[in-house]
CSV table of C-alpha atoms and ligand atoms in Angstrom, one decimal:
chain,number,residue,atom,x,y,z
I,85,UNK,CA,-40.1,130.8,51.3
I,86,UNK,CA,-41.0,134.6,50.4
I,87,UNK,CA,-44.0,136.4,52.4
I,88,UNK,CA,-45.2,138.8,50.0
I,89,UNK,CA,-48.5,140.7,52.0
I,90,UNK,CA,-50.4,144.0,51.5
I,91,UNK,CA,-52.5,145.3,54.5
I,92,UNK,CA,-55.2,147.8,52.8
I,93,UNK,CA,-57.9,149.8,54.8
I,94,UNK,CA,-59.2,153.3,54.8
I,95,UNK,CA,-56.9,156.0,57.1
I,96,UNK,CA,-56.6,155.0,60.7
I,97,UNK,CA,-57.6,151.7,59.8
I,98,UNK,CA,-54.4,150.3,62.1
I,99,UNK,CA,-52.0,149.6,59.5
I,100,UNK,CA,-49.2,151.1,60.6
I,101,UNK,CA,-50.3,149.7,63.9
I,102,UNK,CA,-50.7,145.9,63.0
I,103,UNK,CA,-47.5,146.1,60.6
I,104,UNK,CA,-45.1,145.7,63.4
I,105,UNK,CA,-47.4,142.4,64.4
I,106,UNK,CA,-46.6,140.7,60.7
I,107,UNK,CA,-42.9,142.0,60.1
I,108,UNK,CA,-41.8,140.2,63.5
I,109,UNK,CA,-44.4,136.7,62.5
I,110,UNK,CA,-42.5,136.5,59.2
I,111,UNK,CA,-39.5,138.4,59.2
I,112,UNK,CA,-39.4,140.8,56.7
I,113,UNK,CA,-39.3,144.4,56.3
I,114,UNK,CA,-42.4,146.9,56.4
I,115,UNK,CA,-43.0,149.3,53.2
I,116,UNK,CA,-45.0,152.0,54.0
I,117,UNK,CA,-44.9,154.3,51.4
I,118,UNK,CA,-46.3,157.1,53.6
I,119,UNK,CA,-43.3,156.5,56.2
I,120,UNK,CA,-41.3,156.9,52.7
I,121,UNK,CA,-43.0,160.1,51.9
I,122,UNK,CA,-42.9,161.6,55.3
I,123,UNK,CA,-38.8,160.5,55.6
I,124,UNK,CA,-38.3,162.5,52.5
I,125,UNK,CA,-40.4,165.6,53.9
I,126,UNK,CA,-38.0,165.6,57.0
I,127,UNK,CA,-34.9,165.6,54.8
I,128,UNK,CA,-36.2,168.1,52.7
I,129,UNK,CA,-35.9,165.7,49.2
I,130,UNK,CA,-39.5,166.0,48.7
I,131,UNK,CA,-40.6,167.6,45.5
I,132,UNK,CA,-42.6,170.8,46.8
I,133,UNK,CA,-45.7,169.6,44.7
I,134,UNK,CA,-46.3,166.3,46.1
I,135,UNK,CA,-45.9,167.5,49.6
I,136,UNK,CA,-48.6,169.9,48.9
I,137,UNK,CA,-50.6,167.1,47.7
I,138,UNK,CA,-50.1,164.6,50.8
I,139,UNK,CA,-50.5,167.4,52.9
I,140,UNK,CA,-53.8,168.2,51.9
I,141,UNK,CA,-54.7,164.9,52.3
I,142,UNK,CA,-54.9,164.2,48.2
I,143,UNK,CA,-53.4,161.4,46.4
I,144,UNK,CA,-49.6,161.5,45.5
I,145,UNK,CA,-49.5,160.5,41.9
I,146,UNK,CA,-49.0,157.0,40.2
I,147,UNK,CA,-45.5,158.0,38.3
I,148,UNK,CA,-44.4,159.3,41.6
I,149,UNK,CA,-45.1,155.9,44.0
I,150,UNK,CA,-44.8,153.5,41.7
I,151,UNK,CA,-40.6,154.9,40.9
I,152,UNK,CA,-40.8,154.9,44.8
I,153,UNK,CA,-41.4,151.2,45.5
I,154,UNK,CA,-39.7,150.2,42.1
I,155,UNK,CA,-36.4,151.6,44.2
I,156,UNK,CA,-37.1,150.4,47.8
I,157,UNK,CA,-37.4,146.7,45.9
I,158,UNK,CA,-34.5,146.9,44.2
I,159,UNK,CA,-32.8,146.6,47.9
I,160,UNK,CA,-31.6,143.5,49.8
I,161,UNK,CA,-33.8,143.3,52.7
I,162,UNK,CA,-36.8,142.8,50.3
I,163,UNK,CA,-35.3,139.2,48.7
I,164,UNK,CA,-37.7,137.2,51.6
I,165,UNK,CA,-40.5,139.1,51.0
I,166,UNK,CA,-41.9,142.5,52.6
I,167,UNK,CA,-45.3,143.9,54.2
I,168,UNK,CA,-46.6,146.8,51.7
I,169,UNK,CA,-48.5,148.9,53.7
I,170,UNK,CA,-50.7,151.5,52.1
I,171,UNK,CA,-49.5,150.7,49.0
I,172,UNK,CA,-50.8,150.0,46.6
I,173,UNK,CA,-53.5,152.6,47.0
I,174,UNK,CA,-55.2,152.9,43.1
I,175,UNK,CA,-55.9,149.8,40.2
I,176,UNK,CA,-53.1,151.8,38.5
I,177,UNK,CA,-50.4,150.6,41.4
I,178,UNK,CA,-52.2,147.8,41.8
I,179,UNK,CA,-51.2,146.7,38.2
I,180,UNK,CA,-47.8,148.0,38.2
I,181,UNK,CA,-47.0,145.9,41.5
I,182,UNK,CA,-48.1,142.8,39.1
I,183,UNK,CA,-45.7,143.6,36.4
I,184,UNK,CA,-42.6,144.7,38.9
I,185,UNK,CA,-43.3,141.1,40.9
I,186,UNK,CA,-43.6,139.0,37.8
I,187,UNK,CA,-40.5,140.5,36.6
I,188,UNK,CA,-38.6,139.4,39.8
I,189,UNK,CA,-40.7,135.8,39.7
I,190,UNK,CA,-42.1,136.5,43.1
I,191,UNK,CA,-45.8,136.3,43.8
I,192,UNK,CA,-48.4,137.8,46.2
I,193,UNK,CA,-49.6,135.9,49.2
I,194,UNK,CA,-52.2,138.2,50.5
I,195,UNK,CA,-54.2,141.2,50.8
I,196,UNK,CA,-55.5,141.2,54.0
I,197,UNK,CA,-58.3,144.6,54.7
I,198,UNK,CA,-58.7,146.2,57.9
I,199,UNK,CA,-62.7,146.7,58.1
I,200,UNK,CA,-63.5,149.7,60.0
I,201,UNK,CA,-66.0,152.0,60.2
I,202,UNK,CA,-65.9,155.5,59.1
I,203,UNK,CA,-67.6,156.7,61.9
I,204,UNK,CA,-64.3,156.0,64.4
I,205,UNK,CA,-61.9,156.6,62.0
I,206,UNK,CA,-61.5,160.1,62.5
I,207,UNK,CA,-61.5,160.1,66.3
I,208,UNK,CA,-58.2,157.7,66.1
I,209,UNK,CA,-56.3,160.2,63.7
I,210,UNK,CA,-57.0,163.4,65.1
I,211,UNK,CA,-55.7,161.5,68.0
I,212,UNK,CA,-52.8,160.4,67.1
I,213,UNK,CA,-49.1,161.0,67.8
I,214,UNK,CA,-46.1,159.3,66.3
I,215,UNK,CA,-42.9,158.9,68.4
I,216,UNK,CA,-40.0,160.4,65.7
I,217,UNK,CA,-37.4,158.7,67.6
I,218,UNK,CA,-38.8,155.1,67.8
I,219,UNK,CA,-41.6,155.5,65.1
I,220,UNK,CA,-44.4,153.8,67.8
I,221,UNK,CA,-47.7,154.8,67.1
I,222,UNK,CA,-49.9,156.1,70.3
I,223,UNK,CA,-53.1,157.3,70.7
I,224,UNK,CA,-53.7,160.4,72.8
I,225,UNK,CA,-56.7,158.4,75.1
I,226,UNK,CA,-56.1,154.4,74.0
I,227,UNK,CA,-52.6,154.6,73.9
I,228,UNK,CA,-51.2,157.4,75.5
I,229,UNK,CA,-47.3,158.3,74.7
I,230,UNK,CA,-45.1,158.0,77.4
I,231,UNK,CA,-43.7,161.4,79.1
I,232,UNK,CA,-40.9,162.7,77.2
I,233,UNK,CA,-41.3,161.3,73.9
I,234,UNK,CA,-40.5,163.2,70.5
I,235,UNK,CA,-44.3,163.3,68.9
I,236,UNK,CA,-45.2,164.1,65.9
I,237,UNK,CA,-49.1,165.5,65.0
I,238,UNK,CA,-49.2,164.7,61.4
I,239,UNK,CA,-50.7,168.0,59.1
I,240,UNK,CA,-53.1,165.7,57.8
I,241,UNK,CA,-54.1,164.3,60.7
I,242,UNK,CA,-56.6,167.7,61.0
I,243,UNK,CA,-60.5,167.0,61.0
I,244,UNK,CA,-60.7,168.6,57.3
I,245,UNK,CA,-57.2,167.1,56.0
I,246,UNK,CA,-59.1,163.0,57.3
I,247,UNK,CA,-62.2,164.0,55.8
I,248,UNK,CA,-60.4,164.4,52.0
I,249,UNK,CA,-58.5,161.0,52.7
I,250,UNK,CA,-61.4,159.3,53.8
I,251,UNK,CA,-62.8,160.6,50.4
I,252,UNK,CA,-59.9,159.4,48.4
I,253,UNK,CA,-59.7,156.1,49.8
I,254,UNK,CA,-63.6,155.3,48.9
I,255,UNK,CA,-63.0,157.2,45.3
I,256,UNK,CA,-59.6,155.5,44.2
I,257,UNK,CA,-58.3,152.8,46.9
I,258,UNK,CA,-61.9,150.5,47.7
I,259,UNK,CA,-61.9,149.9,43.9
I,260,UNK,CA,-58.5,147.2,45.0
I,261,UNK,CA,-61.0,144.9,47.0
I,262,UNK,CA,-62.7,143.2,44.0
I,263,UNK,CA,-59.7,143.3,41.9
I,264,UNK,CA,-57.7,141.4,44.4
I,265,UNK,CA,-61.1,139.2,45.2
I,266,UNK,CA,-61.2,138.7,41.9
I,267,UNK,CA,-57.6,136.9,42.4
I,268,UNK,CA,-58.8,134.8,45.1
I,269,UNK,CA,-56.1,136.9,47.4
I,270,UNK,CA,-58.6,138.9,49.5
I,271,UNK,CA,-58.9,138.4,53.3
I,272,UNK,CA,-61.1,140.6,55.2
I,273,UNK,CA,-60.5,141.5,58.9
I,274,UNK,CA,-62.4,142.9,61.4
I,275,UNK,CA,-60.4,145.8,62.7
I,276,UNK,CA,-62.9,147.1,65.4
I,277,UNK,CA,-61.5,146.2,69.0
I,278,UNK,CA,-58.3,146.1,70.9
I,279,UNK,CA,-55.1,146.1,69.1
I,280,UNK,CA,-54.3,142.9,70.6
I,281,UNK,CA,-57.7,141.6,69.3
I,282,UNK,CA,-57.4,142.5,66.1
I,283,UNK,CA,-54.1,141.0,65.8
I,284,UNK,CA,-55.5,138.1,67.0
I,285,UNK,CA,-57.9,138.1,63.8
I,286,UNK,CA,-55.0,138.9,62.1
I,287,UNK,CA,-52.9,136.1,62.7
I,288,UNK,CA,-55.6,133.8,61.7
I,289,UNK,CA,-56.4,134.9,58.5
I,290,UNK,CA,-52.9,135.0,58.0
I,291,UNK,CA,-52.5,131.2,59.0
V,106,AP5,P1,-50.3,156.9,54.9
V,106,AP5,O1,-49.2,157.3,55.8
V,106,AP5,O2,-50.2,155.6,54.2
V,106,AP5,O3,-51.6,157.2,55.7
V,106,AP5,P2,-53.0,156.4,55.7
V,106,AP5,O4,-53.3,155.3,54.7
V,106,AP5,O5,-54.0,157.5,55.6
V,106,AP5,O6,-53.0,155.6,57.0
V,106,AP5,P3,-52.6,156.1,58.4
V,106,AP5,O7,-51.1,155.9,58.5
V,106,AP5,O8,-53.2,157.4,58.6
V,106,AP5,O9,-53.4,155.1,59.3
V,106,AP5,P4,-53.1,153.6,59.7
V,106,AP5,O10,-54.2,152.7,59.0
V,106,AP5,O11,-51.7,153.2,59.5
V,106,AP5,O12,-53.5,153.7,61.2
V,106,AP5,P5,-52.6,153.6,62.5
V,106,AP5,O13,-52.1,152.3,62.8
V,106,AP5,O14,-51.6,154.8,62.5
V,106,AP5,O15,-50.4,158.0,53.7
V,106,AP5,C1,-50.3,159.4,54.0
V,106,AP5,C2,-50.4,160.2,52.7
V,106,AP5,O16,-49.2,159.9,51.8
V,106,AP5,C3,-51.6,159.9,51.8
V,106,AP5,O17,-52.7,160.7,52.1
V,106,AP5,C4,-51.0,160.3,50.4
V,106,AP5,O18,-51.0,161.7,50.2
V,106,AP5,C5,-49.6,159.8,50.5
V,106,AP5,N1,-49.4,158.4,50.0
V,106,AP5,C6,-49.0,157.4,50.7
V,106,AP5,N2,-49.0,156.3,50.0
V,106,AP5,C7,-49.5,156.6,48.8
V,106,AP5,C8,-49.8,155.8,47.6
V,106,AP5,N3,-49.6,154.5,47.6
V,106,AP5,N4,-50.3,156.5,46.6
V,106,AP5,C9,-50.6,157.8,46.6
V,106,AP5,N5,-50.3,158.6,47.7
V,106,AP5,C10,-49.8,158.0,48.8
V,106,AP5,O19,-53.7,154.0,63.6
V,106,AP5,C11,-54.3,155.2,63.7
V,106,AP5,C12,-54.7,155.6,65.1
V,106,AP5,O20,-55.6,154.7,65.6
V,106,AP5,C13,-53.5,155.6,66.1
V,106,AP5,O21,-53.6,156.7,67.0
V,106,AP5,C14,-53.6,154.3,66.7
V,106,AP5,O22,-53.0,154.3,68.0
V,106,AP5,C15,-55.1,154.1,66.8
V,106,AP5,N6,-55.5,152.7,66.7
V,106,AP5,C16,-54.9,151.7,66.0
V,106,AP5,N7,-55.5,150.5,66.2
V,106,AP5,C17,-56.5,150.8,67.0
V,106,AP5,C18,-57.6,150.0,67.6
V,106,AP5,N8,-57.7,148.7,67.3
V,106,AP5,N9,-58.4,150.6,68.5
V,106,AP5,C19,-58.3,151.9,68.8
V,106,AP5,N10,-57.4,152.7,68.3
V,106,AP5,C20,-56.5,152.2,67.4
């Protein structure tokens, strides 16, 4: 059986945070197409252009993602299913992910959205550090990183940088939660609380 489940919610949401939660439940490999993007920054195969873009905290466009994830599911660890997180991110790659799943014969099981308030979004990601070695997320007072650690302080994790995603997610990426309501797939989550809480929440609505 094939586990094919998007996690959607505005920046700081805990995606990245809760992935780790569903890929161990059901086995299958987390696509984030962010952790994609940011790989290819560190090897210095980005295209100059859409590095400006996701720096300033702007989409990346369709063409771009959609080639993305049309390669990453052309690979072998995606044949029992996968966890797209933040992707897709507009109706555009919303569609496209119809047409590339129909062609393989495989289905979506769920979109599940991570409900959280804009006012503490901001206060997570300015706080936030990524471990490059191990690629755990911390938080600076919640979660602090343990001594020692490789971090990394994402450029658009600054205050005016969260402010134009924040924007972009209400413009182009809230417009997904009535098209996937619309196909009976939506399950809403309450992301407010302890990680372990929220998984908690998680777990059930993935049941
Ligand atoms: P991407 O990397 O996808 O960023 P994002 O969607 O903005 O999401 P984040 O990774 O910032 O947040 P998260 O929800 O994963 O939260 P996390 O778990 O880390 O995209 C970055 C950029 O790439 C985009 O802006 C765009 O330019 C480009 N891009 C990517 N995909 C694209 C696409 N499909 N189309 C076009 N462009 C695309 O948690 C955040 C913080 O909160 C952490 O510090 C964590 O410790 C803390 N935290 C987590 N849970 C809790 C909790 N329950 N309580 C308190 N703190 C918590």
């Amino acid at each position: 059986m094939t586990h094919i489940v998007i996690l959607v919610g505005p920046p700081g949401s805990g995606k990245g945070t809760q992935a780790e939660f569903i890929c161990k439940k059901f086995g299958i490999p987390q696509i984030s197409t962010g952790d994609m993007l940011r790989a290819a920054k560190r090897a210095g195969t980005l295209d100059p252009k859409y590095l400006a873009i996701m720096d300033s905290g702007k989409l990346v466009p369709d063409e771009a993602i959609i080639e993305l994830i049309d390669g990453r599911l052309k690979e072998d660890d995606t044949k029992d299913g996968f966890l797209l997180d933040g992707f897709p991110r507009t109706v555009p790659q919303a569609e496209a992910l119809d047409a590339l799943l129909s062609k393989k014969g495989l289905k979506l099981d769920a979109v599940v959205q991570l409900d959280v308030p804009r006012e503490l979004l901001e206060e997570r990601l300015v706080n936030r550090r990524t471990d490059l070695n191990t690629g755990k997320i911390y938080h600076l007072l919640y979660n602090p990183p343990p001594e020692g650690a490789k971090l990394e302080h994402r450029a658009d994790d600054m205050p005016d940088k969260v402010r134009t995603r924040q924007s972009a997610y209400e413009a182009q990426t809230a417009a997904l939660l009535p098209y996937y309501e619309a196909k009976a797939l939506l399950r809403r989550v309450d992301g407010v609380g302890k990680p372990d809480e929220v998984t908690a929440r998680l777990e059930a609505a993935l049941a």
